[in-house]
Structures are given as structure tokens and as C-alpha cells.
Amino acid sequence: MTKGKVVQIGLLISLLGLLSYKLAPQLGIDNFTASTISNFVLIVIVISWVSSYVLRVLNGKMTFMEQRKRYRKEYEKIVNDKLETKFNLLPKEEQEKLMEDLEKNP
């Protein structure tokens, strides 16, 4: 999630709290109850948001970790392709010698 998205979500949550506070008196709810309801809604949203963040941290589903996994996968693919190309360019005798060495020293 980008910083801009976090700011947008924060503004949306604040707007929802303000709307619930302003609309409650029109529904026949007094100001004290309206402020209590809007505070409760805001607290539930914030606790849910923080809980989802903690869950992503514990599960390793953070944006940085996902980017790192993708980068590592691409890097390994490139390295393996280069190694395979170099191996295929070697003469058969050297290929066999390398394979024997790998079997002896895994």
C-alpha cells in the first residue's frame, strides 16, 4: 500500500466519522450519543486496520517482503539461465567432468 493510499483511506475514515456525527441528530439521536457512536465506529475501523497490519507482518505478506520474493525469483531465473547457457557452451568432456565433480561434492 502506498503512502498516498494510506492518506486517502485516513481521510475517508475521518469523513465517515464526521458524516456519522452530522447525520445522527437528523435521525433523532442527541449529540452525546452521536459522538459516542462516531467514536465507536472510528475506533472499530482503526483497530481492524491495525489488526490487519499485524496479521500481514506475522504472515510475511508485507509489500517489501513480496517485492523481495519476486526480485529473488527473477534474479535466480536469470542466473540459472546464464549458468545453463555457459554449461551448454562447454565441450562434452568438461561437462562430464563438472557433473562428476558435482556428484562427488554435493
mmCIF file with all atom_site columns, C-alpha atoms in Angstrom:
data_model
loop_
_atom_site.group_PDB
_atom_site.id
_atom_site.type_symbol
_atom_site.label_atom_id
_atom_site.label_alt_id
_atom_site.label_comp_id
_atom_site.label_asym_id
_atom_site.label_entity_id
_atom_site.label_seq_id
_atom_site.pdbx_PDB_ins_code
_atom_site.Cartn_x
_atom_site.Cartn_y
_atom_site.Cartn_z
_atom_site.occupancy
_atom_site.B_iso_or_equiv
_atom_site.pdbx_formal_charge
_atom_site.auth_seq_id
_atom_site.auth_comp_id
_atom_site.auth_asym_id
_atom_site.auth_atom_id
_atom_site.pdbx_PDB_model_num
ATOM 1   C CA . MET A 1 1   ? 0.000   0.000   0.000   1.00 0.00 ? 1   MET A CA 1
ATOM 2   C CA . THR A 1 2   ? 1.402   3.364   -0.987  1.00 0.00 ? 2   THR A CA 1
ATOM 3   C CA . LYS A 1 3   ? 1.614   6.419   1.240   1.00 0.00 ? 3   LYS A CA 1
ATOM 4   C CA . GLY A 1 4   ? -0.950  8.192   -0.919  1.00 0.00 ? 4   GLY A CA 1
ATOM 5   C CA . LYS A 1 5   ? -3.382  5.311   -0.485  1.00 0.00 ? 5   LYS A CA 1
ATOM 6   C CA . VAL A 1 6   ? -2.906  5.404   3.299   1.00 0.00 ? 6   VAL A CA 1
ATOM 7   C CA . VAL A 1 7   ? -3.669  9.146   3.327   1.00 0.00 ? 7   VAL A CA 1
ATOM 8   C CA . GLN A 1 8   ? -6.768  8.574   1.173   1.00 0.00 ? 8   GLN A CA 1
ATOM 9   C CA . ILE A 1 9   ? -8.018  5.828   3.486   1.00 0.00 ? 9   ILE A CA 1
ATOM 10  C CA . GLY A 1 10  ? -7.341  8.011   6.540   1.00 0.00 ? 10  GLY A CA 1
ATOM 11  C CA . LEU A 1 11  ? -9.300  10.891  5.019   1.00 0.00 ? 11  LEU A CA 1
ATOM 12  C CA . LEU A 1 12  ? -12.139 8.539   4.097   1.00 0.00 ? 12  LEU A CA 1
ATOM 13  C CA . ILE A 1 13  ? -12.300 7.187   7.653   1.00 0.00 ? 13  ILE A CA 1
ATOM 14  C CA . SER A 1 14  ? -12.323 10.729  9.054   1.00 0.00 ? 14  SER A CA 1
ATOM 15  C CA . LEU A 1 15  ? -15.069 11.695  6.613   1.00 0.00 ? 15  LEU A CA 1
ATOM 16  C CA . LEU A 1 16  ? -17.127 8.659   7.649   1.00 0.00 ? 16  LEU A CA 1
ATOM 17  C CA . GLY A 1 17  ? -16.776 9.640   11.312  1.00 0.00 ? 17  GLY A CA 1
ATOM 18  C CA . LEU A 1 18  ? -17.798 13.221  10.551  1.00 0.00 ? 18  LEU A CA 1
ATOM 19  C CA . LEU A 1 19  ? -20.774 12.114  8.455   1.00 0.00 ? 19  LEU A CA 1
ATOM 20  C CA . SER A 1 20  ? -21.985 9.718   11.133  1.00 0.00 ? 20  SER A CA 1
ATOM 21  C CA . TYR A 1 21  ? -21.709 12.522  13.706  1.00 0.00 ? 21  TYR A CA 1
ATOM 22  C CA . LYS A 1 22  ? -23.578 15.027  11.493  1.00 0.00 ? 22  LYS A CA 1
ATOM 23  C CA . LEU A 1 23  ? -26.280 12.612  10.333  1.00 0.00 ? 23  LEU A CA 1
ATOM 24  C CA . ALA A 1 24  ? -27.079 11.149  13.756  1.00 0.00 ? 24  ALA A CA 1
ATOM 25  C CA . PRO A 1 25  ? -29.002 14.223  15.063  1.00 0.00 ? 25  PRO A CA 1
ATOM 26  C CA . GLN A 1 26  ? -31.131 14.136  11.909  1.00 0.00 ? 26  GLN A CA 1
ATOM 27  C CA . LEU A 1 27  ? -32.094 10.600  12.843  1.00 0.00 ? 27  LEU A CA 1
ATOM 28  C CA . GLY A 1 28  ? -33.261 11.783  16.272  1.00 0.00 ? 28  GLY A CA 1
ATOM 29  C CA . ILE A 1 29  ? -30.093 10.932  18.203  1.00 0.00 ? 29  ILE A CA 1
ATOM 30  C CA . ASP A 1 30  ? -28.742 13.507  20.671  1.00 0.00 ? 30  ASP A CA 1
ATOM 31  C CA . ASN A 1 31  ? -25.210 14.969  20.294  1.00 0.00 ? 31  ASN A CA 1
ATOM 32  C CA . PHE A 1 32  ? -23.658 12.939  23.132  1.00 0.00 ? 32  PHE A CA 1
ATOM 33  C CA . THR A 1 33  ? -24.914 9.637   21.713  1.00 0.00 ? 33  THR A CA 1
ATOM 34  C CA . ALA A 1 34  ? -23.915 10.735  18.188  1.00 0.00 ? 34  ALA A CA 1
ATOM 35  C CA . SER A 1 35  ? -20.363 11.500  19.299  1.00 0.00 ? 35  SER A CA 1
ATOM 36  C CA . THR A 1 36  ? -20.209 8.173   21.156  1.00 0.00 ? 36  THR A CA 1
ATOM 37  C CA . ILE A 1 37  ? -21.387 6.283   18.070  1.00 0.00 ? 37  ILE A CA 1
ATOM 38  C CA . SER A 1 38  ? -18.977 8.085   15.738  1.00 0.00 ? 38  SER A CA 1
ATOM 39  C CA . ASN A 1 39  ? -16.082 7.488   18.146  1.00 0.00 ? 39  ASN A CA 1
ATOM 40  C CA . PHE A 1 40  ? -17.009 3.812   18.409  1.00 0.00 ? 40  PHE A CA 1
ATOM 41  C CA . VAL A 1 41  ? -17.130 3.445   14.606  1.00 0.00 ? 41  VAL A CA 1
ATOM 42  C CA . LEU A 1 42  ? -13.763 5.171   14.269  1.00 0.00 ? 42  LEU A CA 1
ATOM 43  C CA . ILE A 1 43  ? -12.170 3.013   16.976  1.00 0.00 ? 43  ILE A CA 1
ATOM 44  C CA . VAL A 1 44  ? -13.504 -0.209  15.400  1.00 0.00 ? 44  VAL A CA 1
ATOM 45  C CA . ILE A 1 45  ? -12.147 0.817   11.987  1.00 0.00 ? 45  ILE A CA 1
ATOM 46  C CA . VAL A 1 46  ? -8.728  1.746   13.388  1.00 0.00 ? 46  VAL A CA 1
ATOM 47  C CA . ILE A 1 47  ? -8.474  -1.463  15.441  1.00 0.00 ? 47  ILE A CA 1
ATOM 48  C CA . SER A 1 48  ? -9.451  -3.516  12.364  1.00 0.00 ? 48  SER A CA 1
ATOM 49  C CA . TRP A 1 49  ? -6.873  -1.701  10.248  1.00 0.00 ? 49  TRP A CA 1
ATOM 50  C CA . VAL A 1 50  ? -4.085  -2.178  12.809  1.00 0.00 ? 50  VAL A CA 1
ATOM 51  C CA . SER A 1 51  ? -5.061  -5.840  13.270  1.00 0.00 ? 51  SER A CA 1
ATOM 52  C CA . SER A 1 52  ? -4.858  -6.474  9.530   1.00 0.00 ? 52  SER A CA 1
ATOM 53  C CA . TYR A 1 53  ? -1.409  -4.844  9.508   1.00 0.00 ? 53  TYR A CA 1
ATOM 54  C CA . VAL A 1 54  ? -0.189  -7.027  12.383  1.00 0.00 ? 54  VAL A CA 1
ATOM 55  C CA . LEU A 1 55  ? -1.551  -10.126 10.628  1.00 0.00 ? 55  LEU A CA 1
ATOM 56  C CA . ARG A 1 56  ? 0.320   -9.207  7.425   1.00 0.00 ? 56  ARG A CA 1
ATOM 57  C CA . VAL A 1 57  ? 3.515   -8.712  9.433   1.00 0.00 ? 57  VAL A CA 1
ATOM 58  C CA . LEU A 1 58  ? 3.161   -12.074 11.174  1.00 0.00 ? 58  LEU A CA 1
ATOM 59  C CA . ASN A 1 59  ? 2.346   -13.881 7.907   1.00 0.00 ? 59  ASN A CA 1
ATOM 60  C CA . GLY A 1 60  ? 5.169   -12.189 5.986   1.00 0.00 ? 60  GLY A CA 1
ATOM 61  C CA . LYS A 1 61  ? 2.764   -10.650 3.465   1.00 0.00 ? 61  LYS A CA 1
ATOM 62  C CA . MET A 1 62  ? 4.269   -7.176  3.689   1.00 0.00 ? 62  MET A CA 1
ATOM 63  C CA . THR A 1 63  ? 4.779   -5.220  0.464   1.00 0.00 ? 63  THR A CA 1
ATOM 64  C CA . PHE A 1 64  ? 8.566   -5.185  0.886   1.00 0.00 ? 64  PHE A CA 1
ATOM 65  C CA . MET A 1 65  ? 8.700   -8.941  1.510   1.00 0.00 ? 65  MET A CA 1
ATOM 66  C CA . GLU A 1 66  ? 6.556   -9.651  -1.547  1.00 0.00 ? 66  GLU A CA 1
ATOM 67  C CA . GLN A 1 67  ? 8.753   -7.405  -3.710  1.00 0.00 ? 67  GLN A CA 1
ATOM 68  C CA . ARG A 1 68  ? 11.865  -9.111  -2.349  1.00 0.00 ? 68  ARG A CA 1
ATOM 69  C CA . LYS A 1 69  ? 10.473  -12.578 -3.138  1.00 0.00 ? 69  LYS A CA 1
ATOM 70  C CA . ARG A 1 70  ? 9.610   -11.529 -6.711  1.00 0.00 ? 70  ARG A CA 1
ATOM 71  C CA . TYR A 1 71  ? 13.041  -9.951  -7.184  1.00 0.00 ? 71  TYR A CA 1
ATOM 72  C CA . ARG A 1 72  ? 14.803  -13.039 -5.813  1.00 0.00 ? 72  ARG A CA 1
ATOM 73  C CA . LYS A 1 73  ? 12.796  -15.337 -8.085  1.00 0.00 ? 73  LYS A CA 1
ATOM 74  C CA . GLU A 1 74  ? 13.645  -13.239 -11.172 1.00 0.00 ? 74  GLU A CA 1
ATOM 75  C CA . TYR A 1 75  ? 17.296  -12.987 -10.139 1.00 0.00 ? 75  TYR A CA 1
ATOM 76  C CA . GLU A 1 76  ? 17.595  -16.761 -9.687  1.00 0.00 ? 76  GLU A CA 1
ATOM 77  C CA . LYS A 1 77  ? 15.950  -17.345 -13.086 1.00 0.00 ? 77  LYS A CA 1
ATOM 78  C CA . ILE A 1 78  ? 18.433  -15.021 -14.818 1.00 0.00 ? 78  ILE A CA 1
ATOM 79  C CA . VAL A 1 79  ? 21.427  -16.579 -13.034 1.00 0.00 ? 79  VAL A CA 1
ATOM 80  C CA . ASN A 1 80  ? 20.238  -20.116 -13.801 1.00 0.00 ? 80  ASN A CA 1
ATOM 81  C CA . ASP A 1 81  ? 19.688  -19.248 -17.466 1.00 0.00 ? 81  ASP A CA 1
ATOM 82  C CA . LYS A 1 82  ? 23.198  -17.789 -17.715 1.00 0.00 ? 82  LYS A CA 1
ATOM 83  C CA . LEU A 1 83  ? 24.747  -20.817 -15.994 1.00 0.00 ? 83  LEU A CA 1
ATOM 84  C CA . GLU A 1 84  ? 22.848  -23.189 -18.257 1.00 0.00 ? 84  GLU A CA 1
ATOM 85  C CA . THR A 1 85  ? 23.994  -21.276 -21.345 1.00 0.00 ? 85  THR A CA 1
ATOM 86  C CA . LYS A 1 86  ? 27.629  -21.362 -20.199 1.00 0.00 ? 86  LYS A CA 1
ATOM 87  C CA . PHE A 1 87  ? 27.344  -25.051 -19.356 1.00 0.00 ? 87  PHE A CA 1
ATOM 88  C CA . ASN A 1 88  ? 25.909  -25.840 -22.797 1.00 0.00 ? 88  ASN A CA 1
ATOM 89  C CA . LEU A 1 89  ? 28.799  -23.980 -24.457 1.00 0.00 ? 89  LEU A CA 1
ATOM 90  C CA . LEU A 1 90  ? 31.376  -26.190 -22.739 1.00 0.00 ? 90  LEU A CA 1
ATOM 91  C CA . PRO A 1 91  ? 32.791  -29.197 -24.573 1.00 0.00 ? 91  PRO A CA 1
ATOM 92  C CA . LYS A 1 92  ? 31.251  -32.583 -23.635 1.00 0.00 ? 92  LYS A CA 1
ATOM 93  C CA . GLU A 1 93  ? 34.363  -33.670 -21.705 1.00 0.00 ? 93  GLU A CA 1
ATOM 94  C CA . GLU A 1 94  ? 34.258  -30.607 -19.458 1.00 0.00 ? 94  GLU A CA 1
ATOM 95  C CA . GLN A 1 95  ? 30.512  -31.004 -18.962 1.00 0.00 ? 95  GLN A CA 1
ATOM 96  C CA . GLU A 1 96  ? 31.010  -34.604 -17.841 1.00 0.00 ? 96  GLU A CA 1
ATOM 97  C CA . LYS A 1 97  ? 33.898  -33.599 -15.559 1.00 0.00 ? 97  LYS A CA 1
ATOM 98  C CA . LEU A 1 98  ? 31.762  -30.874 -13.961 1.00 0.00 ? 98  LEU A CA 1
ATOM 99  C CA . MET A 1 99  ? 28.896  -33.299 -13.452 1.00 0.00 ? 99  MET A CA 1
ATOM 100 C CA . GLU A 1 100 ? 31.245  -35.814 -11.818 1.00 0.00 ? 100 GLU A CA 1
ATOM 101 C CA . ASP A 1 101 ? 32.616  -33.109 -9.511  1.00 0.00 ? 101 ASP A CA 1
ATOM 102 C CA . LEU A 1 102 ? 29.095  -32.085 -8.530  1.00 0.00 ? 102 LEU A CA 1
ATOM 103 C CA . GLU A 1 103 ? 28.133  -35.664 -7.769  1.00 0.00 ? 103 GLU A CA 1
ATOM 104 C CA . LYS A 1 104 ? 31.216  -36.117 -5.588  1.00 0.00 ? 104 LYS A CA 1
ATOM 105 C CA . ASN A 1 105 ? 30.746  -32.811 -3.704  1.00 0.00 ? 105 ASN A CA 1
ATOM 106 C CA . PRO A 1 106 ? 27.041  -32.029 -3.369  1.00 0.00 ? 106 PRO A CA 1
#
